[in-house]
mmCIF file of C-alpha atoms and ligand atoms in Angstrom:
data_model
loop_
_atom_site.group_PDB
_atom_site.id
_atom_site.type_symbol
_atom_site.label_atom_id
_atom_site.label_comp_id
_atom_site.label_asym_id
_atom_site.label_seq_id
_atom_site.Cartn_x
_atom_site.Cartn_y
_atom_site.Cartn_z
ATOM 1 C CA UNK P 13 4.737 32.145 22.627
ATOM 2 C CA UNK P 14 3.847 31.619 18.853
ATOM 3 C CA UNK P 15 3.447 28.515 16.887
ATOM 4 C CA UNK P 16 6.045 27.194 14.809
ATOM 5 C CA UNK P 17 5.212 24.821 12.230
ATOM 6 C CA UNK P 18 7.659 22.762 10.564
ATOM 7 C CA UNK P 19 6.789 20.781 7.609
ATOM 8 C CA UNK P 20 9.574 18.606 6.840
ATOM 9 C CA UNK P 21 12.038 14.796 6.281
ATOM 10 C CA UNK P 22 11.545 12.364 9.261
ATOM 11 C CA UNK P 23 14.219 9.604 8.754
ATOM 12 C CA UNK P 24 15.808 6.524 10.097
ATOM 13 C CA UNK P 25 19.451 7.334 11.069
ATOM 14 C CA UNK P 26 21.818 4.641 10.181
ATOM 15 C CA UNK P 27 24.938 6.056 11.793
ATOM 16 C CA UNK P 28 28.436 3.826 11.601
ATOM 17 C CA UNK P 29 31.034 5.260 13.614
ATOM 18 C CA UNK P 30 34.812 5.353 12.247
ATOM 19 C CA UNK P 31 37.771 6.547 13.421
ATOM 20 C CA UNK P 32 38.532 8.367 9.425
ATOM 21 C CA UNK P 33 36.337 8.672 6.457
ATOM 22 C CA UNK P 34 37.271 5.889 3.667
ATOM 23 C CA UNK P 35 39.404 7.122 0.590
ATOM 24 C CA UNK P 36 37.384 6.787 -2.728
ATOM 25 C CA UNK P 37 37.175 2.905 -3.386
ATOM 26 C CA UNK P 38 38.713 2.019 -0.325
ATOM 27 C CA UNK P 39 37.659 -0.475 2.405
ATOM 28 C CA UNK P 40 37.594 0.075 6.281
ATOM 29 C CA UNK P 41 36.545 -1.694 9.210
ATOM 30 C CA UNK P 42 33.988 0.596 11.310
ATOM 31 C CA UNK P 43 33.550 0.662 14.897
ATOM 32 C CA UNK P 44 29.679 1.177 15.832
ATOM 33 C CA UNK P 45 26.801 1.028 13.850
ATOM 34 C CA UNK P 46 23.162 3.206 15.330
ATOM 35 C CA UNK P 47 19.531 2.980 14.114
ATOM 36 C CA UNK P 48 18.256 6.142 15.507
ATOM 37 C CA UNK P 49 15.277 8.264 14.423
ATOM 38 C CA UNK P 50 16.213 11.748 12.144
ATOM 39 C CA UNK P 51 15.763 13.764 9.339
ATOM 40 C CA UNK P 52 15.959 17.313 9.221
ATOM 41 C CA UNK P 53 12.158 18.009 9.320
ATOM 42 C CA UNK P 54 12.306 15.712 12.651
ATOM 43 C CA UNK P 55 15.402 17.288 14.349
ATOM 44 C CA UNK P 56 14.433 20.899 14.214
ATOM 45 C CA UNK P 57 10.801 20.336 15.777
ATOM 46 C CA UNK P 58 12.669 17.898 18.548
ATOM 47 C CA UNK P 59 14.542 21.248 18.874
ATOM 48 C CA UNK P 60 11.937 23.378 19.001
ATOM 49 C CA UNK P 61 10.273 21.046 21.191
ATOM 50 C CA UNK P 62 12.933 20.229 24.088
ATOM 51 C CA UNK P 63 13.414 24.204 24.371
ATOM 52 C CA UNK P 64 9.444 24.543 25.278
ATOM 53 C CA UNK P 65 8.407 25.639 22.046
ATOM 54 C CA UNK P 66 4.579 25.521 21.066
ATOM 55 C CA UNK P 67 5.551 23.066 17.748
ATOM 56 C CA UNK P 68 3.652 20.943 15.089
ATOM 57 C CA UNK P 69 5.467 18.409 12.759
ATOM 58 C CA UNK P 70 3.861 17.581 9.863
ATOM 59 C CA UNK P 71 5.667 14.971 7.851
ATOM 60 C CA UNK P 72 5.455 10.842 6.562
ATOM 61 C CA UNK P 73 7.198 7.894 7.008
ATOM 62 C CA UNK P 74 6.475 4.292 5.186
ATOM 63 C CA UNK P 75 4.182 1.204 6.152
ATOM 64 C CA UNK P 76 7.571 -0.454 7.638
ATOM 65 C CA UNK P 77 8.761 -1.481 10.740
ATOM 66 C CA UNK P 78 11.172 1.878 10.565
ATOM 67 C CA UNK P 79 8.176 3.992 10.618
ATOM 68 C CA UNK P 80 7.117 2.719 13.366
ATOM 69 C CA UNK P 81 9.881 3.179 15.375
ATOM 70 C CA UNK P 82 10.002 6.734 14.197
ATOM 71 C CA UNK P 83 6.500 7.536 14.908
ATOM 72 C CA UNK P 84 6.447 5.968 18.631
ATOM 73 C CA UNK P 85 10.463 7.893 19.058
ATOM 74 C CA UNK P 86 8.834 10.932 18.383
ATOM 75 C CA UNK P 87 5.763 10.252 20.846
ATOM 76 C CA UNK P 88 8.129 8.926 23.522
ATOM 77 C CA UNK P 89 9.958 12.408 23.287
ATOM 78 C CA UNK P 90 6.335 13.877 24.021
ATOM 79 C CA UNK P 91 5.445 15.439 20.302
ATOM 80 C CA UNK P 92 2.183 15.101 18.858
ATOM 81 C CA UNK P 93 2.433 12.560 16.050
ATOM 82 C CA UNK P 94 -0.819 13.082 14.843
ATOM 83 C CA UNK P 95 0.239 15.046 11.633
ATOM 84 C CA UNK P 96 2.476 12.134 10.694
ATOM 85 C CA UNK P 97 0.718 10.160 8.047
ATOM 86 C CA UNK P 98 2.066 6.595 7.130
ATOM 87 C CA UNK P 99 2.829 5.868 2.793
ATOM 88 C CA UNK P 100 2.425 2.656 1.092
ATOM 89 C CA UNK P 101 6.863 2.927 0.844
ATOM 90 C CA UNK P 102 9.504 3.049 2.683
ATOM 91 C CA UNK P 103 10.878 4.737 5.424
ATOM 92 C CA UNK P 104 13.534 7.610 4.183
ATOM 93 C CA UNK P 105 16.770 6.538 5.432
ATOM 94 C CA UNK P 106 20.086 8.489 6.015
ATOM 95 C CA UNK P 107 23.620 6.708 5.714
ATOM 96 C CA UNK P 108 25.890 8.417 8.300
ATOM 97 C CA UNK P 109 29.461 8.135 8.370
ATOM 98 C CA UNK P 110 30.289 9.500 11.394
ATOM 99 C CA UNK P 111 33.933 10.557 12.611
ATOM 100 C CA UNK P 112 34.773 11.792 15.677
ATOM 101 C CA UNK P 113 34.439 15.719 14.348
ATOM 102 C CA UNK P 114 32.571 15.275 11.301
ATOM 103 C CA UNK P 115 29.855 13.315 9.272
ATOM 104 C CA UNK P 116 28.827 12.309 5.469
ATOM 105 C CA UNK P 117 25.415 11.742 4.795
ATOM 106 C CA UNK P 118 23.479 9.648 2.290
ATOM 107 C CA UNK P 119 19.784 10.515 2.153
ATOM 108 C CA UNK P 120 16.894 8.047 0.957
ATOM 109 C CA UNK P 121 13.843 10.130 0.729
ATOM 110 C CA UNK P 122 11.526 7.421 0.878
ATOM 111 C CA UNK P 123 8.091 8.302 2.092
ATOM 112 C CA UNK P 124 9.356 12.147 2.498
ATOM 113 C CA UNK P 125 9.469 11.963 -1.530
ATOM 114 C CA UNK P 126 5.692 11.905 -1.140
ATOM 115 C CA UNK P 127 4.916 15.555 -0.451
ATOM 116 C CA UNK P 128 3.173 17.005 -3.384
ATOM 117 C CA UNK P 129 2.150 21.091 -3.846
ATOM 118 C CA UNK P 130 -1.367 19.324 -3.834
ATOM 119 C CA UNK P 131 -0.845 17.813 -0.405
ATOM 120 C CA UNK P 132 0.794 20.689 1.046
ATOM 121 C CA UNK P 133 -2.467 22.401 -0.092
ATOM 122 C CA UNK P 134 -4.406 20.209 1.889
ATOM 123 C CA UNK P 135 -2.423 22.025 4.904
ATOM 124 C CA UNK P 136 -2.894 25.549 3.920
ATOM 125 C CA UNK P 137 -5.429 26.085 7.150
ATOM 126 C CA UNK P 138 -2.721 24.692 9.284
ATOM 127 C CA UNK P 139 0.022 26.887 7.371
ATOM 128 C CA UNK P 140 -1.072 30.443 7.353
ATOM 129 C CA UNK P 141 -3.081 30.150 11.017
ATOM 130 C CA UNK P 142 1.185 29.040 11.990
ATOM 131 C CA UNK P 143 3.490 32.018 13.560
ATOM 132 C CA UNK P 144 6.010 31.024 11.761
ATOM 133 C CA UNK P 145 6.940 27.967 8.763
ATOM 134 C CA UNK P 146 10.374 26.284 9.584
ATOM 135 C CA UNK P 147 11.245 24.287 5.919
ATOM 136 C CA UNK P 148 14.382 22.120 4.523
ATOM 137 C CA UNK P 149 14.983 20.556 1.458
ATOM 138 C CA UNK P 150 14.467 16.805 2.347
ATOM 139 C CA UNK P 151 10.857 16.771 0.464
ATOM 140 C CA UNK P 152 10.357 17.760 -2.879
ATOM 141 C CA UNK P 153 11.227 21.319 -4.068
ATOM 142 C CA UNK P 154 8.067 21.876 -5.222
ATOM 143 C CA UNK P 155 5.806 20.742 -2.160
ATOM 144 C CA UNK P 156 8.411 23.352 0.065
ATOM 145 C CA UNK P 157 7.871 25.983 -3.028
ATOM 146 C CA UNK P 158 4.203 25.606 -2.111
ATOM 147 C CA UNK P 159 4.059 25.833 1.192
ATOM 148 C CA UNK P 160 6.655 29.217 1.409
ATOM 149 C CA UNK P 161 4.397 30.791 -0.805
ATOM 150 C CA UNK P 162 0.904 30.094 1.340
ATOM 151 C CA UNK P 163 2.530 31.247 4.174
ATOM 152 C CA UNK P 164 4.093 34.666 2.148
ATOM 153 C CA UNK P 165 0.800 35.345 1.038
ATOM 154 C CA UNK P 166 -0.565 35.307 4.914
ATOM 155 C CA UNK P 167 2.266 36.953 6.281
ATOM 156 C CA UNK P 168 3.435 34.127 8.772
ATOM 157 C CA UNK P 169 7.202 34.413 8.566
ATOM 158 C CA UNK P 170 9.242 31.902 6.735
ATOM 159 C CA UNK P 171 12.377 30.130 7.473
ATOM 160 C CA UNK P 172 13.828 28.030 5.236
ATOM 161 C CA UNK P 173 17.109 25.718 6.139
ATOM 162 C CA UNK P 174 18.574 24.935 2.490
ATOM 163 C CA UNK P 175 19.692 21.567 3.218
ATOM 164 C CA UNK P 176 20.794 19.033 1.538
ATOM 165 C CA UNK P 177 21.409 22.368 -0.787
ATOM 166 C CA UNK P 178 20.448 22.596 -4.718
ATOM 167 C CA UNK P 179 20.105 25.657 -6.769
ATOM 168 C CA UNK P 180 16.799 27.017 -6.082
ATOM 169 C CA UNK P 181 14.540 29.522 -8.673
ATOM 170 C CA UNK P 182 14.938 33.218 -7.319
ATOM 171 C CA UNK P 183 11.255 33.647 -6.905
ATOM 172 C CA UNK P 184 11.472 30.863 -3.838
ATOM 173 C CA UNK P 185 14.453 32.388 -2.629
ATOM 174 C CA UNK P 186 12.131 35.505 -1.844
ATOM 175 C CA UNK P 187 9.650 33.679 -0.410
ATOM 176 C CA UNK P 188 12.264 32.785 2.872
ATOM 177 C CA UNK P 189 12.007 36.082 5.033
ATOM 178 C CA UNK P 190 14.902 34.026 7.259
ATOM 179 C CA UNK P 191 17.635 31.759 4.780
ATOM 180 C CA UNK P 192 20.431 29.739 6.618
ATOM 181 C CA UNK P 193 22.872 28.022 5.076
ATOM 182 C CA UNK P 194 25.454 26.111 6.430
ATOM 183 C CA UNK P 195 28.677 27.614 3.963
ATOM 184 C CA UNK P 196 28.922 25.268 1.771
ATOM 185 C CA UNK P 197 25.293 25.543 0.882
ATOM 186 C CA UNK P 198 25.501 28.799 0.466
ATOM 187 C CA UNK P 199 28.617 28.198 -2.069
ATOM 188 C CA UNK P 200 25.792 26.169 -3.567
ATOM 189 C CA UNK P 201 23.312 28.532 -3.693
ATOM 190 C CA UNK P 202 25.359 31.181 -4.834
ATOM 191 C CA UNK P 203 27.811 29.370 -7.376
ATOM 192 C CA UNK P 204 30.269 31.542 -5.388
ATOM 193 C CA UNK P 205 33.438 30.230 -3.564
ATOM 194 C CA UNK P 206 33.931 31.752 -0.267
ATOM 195 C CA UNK P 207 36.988 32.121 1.411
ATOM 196 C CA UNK P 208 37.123 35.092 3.422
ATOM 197 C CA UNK P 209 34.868 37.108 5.428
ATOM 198 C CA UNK P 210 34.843 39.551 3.162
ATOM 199 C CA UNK P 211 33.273 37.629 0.165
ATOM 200 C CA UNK P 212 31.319 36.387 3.145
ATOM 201 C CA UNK P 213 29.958 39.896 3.974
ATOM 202 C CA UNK P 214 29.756 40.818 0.389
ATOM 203 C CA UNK P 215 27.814 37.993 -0.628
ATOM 204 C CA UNK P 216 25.013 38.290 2.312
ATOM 205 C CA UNK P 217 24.615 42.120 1.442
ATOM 206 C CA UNK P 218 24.078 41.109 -2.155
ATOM 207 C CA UNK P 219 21.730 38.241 -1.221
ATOM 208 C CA UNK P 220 20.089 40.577 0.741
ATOM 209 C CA UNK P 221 20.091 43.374 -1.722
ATOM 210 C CA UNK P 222 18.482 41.082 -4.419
ATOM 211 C CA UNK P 223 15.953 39.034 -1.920
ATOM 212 C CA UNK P 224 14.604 40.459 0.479
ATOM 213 C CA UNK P 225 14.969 38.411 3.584
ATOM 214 C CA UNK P 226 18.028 37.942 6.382
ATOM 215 C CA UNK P 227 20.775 35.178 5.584
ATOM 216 C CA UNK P 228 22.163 33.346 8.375
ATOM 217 C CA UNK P 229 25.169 31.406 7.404
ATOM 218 C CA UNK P 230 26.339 28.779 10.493
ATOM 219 C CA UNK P 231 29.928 28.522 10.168
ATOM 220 C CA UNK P 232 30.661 25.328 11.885
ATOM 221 C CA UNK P 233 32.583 25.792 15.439
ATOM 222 C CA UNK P 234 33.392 29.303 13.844
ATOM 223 C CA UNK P 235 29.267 29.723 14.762
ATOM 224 C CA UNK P 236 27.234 32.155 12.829
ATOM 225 C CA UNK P 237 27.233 35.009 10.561
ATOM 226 C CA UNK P 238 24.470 37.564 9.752
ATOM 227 C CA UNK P 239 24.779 41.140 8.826
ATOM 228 C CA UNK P 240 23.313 44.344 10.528
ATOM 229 C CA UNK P 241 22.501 47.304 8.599
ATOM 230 C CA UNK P 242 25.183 45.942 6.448
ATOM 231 C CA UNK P 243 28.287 45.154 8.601
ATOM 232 C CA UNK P 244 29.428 41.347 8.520
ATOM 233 C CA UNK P 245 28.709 40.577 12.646
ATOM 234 C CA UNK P 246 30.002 37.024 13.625
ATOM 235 C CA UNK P 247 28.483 34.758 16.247
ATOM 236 C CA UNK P 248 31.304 32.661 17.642
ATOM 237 C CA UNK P 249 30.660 29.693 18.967
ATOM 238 C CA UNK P 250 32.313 28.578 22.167
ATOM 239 C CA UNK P 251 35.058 26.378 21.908
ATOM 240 C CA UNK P 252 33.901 22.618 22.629
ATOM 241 C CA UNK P 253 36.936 20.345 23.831
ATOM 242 C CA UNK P 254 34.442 17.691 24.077
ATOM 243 C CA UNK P 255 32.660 17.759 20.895
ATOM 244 C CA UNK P 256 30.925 14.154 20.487
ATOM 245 C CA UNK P 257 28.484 14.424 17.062
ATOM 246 C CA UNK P 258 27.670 17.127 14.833
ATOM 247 C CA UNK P 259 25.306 15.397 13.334
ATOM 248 C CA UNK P 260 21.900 17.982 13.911
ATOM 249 C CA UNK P 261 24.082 20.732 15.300
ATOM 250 C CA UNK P 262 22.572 22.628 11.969
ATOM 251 C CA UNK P 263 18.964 21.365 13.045
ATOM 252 C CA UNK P 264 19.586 22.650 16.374
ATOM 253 C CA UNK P 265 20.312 25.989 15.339
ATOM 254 C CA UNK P 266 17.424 26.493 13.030
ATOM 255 C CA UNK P 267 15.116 24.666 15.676
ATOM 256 C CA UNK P 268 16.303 27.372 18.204
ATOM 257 C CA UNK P 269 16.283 30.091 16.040
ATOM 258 C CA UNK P 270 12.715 29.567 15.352
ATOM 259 C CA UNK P 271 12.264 29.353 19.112
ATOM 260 C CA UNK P 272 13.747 32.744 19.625
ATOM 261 C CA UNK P 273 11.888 34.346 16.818
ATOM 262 C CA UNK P 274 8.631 32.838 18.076
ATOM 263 C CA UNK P 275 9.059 33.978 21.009
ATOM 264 C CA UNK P 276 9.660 37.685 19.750
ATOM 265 C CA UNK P 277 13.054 38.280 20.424
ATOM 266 C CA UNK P 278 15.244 40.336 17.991
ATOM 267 C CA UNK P 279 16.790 38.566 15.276
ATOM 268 C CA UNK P 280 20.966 39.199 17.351
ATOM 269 C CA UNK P 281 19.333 37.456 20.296
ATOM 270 C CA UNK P 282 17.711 34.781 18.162
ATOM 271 C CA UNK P 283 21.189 33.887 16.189
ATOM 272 C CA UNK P 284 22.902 34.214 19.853
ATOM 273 C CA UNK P 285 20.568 31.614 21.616
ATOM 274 C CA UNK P 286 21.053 29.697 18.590
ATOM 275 C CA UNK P 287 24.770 29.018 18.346
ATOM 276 C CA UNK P 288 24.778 28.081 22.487
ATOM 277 C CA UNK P 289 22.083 25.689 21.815
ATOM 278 C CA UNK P 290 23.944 24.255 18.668
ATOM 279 C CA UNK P 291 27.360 23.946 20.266
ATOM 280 C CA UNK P 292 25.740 22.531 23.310
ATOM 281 C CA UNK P 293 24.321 19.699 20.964
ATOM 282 C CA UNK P 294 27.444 18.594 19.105
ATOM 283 C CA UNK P 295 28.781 17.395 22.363
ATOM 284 C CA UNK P 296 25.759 14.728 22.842
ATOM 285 C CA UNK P 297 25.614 11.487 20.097
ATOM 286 C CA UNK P 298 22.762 11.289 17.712
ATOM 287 C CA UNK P 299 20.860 14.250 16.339
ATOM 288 C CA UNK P 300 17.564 14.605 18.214
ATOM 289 C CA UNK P 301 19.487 13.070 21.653
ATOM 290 C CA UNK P 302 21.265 16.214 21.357
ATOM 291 C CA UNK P 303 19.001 18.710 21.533
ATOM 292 C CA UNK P 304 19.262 20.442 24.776
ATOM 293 C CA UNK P 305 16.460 21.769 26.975
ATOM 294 C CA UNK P 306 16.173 26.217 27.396
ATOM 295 C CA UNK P 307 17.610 25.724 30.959
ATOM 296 C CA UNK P 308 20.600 23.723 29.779
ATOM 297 C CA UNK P 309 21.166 26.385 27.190
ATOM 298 C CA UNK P 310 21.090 29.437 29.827
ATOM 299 C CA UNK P 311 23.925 27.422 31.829
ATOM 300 C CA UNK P 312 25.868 26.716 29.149
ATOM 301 C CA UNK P 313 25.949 30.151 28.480
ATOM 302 C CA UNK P 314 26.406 31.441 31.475
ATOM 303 C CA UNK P 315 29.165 28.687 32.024
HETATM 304 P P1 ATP S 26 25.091 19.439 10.400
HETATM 305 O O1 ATP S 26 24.841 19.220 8.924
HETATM 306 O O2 ATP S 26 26.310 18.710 10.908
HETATM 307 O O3 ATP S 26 23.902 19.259 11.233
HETATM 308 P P2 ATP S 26 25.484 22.124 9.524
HETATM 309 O O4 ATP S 26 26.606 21.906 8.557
HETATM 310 O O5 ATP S 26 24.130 22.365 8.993
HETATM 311 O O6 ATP S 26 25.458 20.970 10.593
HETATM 312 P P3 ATP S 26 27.198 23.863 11.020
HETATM 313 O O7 ATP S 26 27.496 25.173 10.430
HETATM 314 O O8 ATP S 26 28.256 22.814 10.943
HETATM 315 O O9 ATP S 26 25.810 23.369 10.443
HETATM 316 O O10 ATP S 26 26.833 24.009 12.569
HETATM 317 C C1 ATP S 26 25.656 24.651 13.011
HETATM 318 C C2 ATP S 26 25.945 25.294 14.347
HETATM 319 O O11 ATP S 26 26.345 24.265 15.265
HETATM 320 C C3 ATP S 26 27.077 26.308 14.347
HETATM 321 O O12 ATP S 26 26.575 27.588 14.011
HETATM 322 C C4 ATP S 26 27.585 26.203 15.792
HETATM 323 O O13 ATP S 26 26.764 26.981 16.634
HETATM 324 C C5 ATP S 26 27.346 24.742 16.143
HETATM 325 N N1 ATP S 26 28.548 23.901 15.949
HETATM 326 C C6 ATP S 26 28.781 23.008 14.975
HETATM 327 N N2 ATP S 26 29.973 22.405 15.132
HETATM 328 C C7 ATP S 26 30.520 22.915 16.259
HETATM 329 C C8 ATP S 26 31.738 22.708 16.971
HETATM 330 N N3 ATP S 26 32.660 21.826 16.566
HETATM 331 N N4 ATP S 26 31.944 23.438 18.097
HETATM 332 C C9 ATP S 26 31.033 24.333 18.539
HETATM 333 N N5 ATP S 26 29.861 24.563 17.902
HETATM 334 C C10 ATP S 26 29.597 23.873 16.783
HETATM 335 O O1 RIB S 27 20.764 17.183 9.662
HETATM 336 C C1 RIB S 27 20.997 15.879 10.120
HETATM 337 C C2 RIB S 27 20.022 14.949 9.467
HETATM 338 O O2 RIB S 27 20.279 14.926 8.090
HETATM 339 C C3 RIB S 27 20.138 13.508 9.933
HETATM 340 O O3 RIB S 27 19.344 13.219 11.059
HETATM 341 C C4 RIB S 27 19.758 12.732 8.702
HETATM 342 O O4 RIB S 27 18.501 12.107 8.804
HETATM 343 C C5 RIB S 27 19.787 13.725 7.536
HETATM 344 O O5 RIB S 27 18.532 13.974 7.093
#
């Protein structure tokens, strides 16, 4: 089994529940609010880590009484907190407005902010002696730049989960030897709508064509699309009547993808295991709650 490392956001969830999302300037009552432990960084190695994965998080929270609850959540789950280091700041937060099939999300980077290329540095050891790097975009652009490009020049294998998405420089995008997007991030990375499988297919064999490395774009409860020597193949998902929260269903994905890869299956049985185990999680609430266990996955696919 290799190791996966995943440097990445660890955040406070602050989740209120509501039966529609609020028209601009309007006012609802909610029905639920939940303070529960995420962040994207956080998710995917709880992901990694209830499948049986051999995982590391490195990451920060603030010197407040959030962080602490973070820190001891993740411990409680049974991952080794000792590569989370505690900021003179706050906490990052994430404002969730959750419906019953959806979410918005407002991100506070807080302590996550703190990541520098300098600090990452201080990690390289830890980095290129990984399997393979599992990033997202909750700390700083640079600090993830950094740490792709440590782990390029060591040839560990890099996968990098564009989220929340921005434009990135093309010389990071070839740093990422496994991209996935949800689509709308990829609309974002591109600065190309996509409306049919076709610009979908087009648009991964370009990416390919002009980077290097696979993209993986999760389509929701549509699952997963990749392409093989050049043919658009879809993953679909299986239909879930019971679907709960999707908030993490993209964490769970990458988290499992990196748990196939690291365990040296083919990339088709990677992206396969990966959908179950996402579609499995949206029908649990709260993001690392969800995250279901390898034998839990094998049912559900079996099912
Ligand atoms: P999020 O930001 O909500 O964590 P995401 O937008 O990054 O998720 P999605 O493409 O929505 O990612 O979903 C990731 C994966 O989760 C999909 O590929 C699919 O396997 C699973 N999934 C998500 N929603 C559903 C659903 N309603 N039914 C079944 N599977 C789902
Ligand atoms: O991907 C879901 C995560 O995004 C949430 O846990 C929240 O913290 C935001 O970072």
């Amino acid at each position: 089994m290799g190791k996966i490392a995943v440097i990445g956001s660890l955040n406070m969830d602050i989740i209120v529940s509501v039966d529609r999302m609020p028209k601009k300037g309007e006012t609802i009552h909610g029905k639920t609010v939940q303070y529960l432990p995420g962040g994207k960084g956080a998710n995917q190695a709880v992901a990694v880590y209830k499948l049986g994965g051999d995982i590391q998080l490195y990451g920060k929270v603030g010197n407040d009484p959030f962080g602490k609850d973070v820190r001891e959540s993740l411990s409680q789950q049974g991952l080794s907190t000792e590569t989370i280091f505690t900021e003179e700041t706050a906490t990052g937060i994430a404002n969730i407005t959750l419906v019953p099939d959806d979410n918005s999300i407002v991100v506070i980077p807080g302590a996550n902010q703190k990541w520098t290329p300098e600090t990452i540095a201080g990690f390289s050891e830890e980095i290129v002696t990984a399997d393979i790097l599992l990033m997202q975009l909750e700390i700083p652009i640079d600090a993830v730049h950094e740490a792709l490009k440590l782990a390029k020049q060591h040839g560990v294998p890099t996968i990098l989960n564009p989220a929340p998405a921005i434009k990135l420089p093309a010389d990071m995008l070839q740093l990422a030897d496994f991209i996935t997007p949800n689509q709308t991030e990829l609309e974002t990375l591109t600065g190309r709508r996509i409306t049919t499988d076709e610009q979908l297919g087009s648009t991964i064999k370009q990416w390919e064509a002009d980077y290097g490395g696979h993209l993986i774009v999760t389509l929701g409860s549509r699952g997963a699309a990749y392409s093989e020597n050049g043919v658009l193949k879809i993953v679909p998902a299986p239909v879930v009547k019971n679907v709960r929260d999707t908030t993490g269903a993209g964490d769970c994905f990458n988290g499992a993808l990196a748990y196939g890869l690291a365990e040296g299956w083919e990339l088709p049985r990677s992206i396969n295991f990966a959908v179950a185990a996402a579609s499995l999680s949206v029908t649990k609430f709260g993001a690392q709650a969800g995250m279901p266990s390898f034998e839990e996955v094998m049912e559900w696919m079996n099912s």
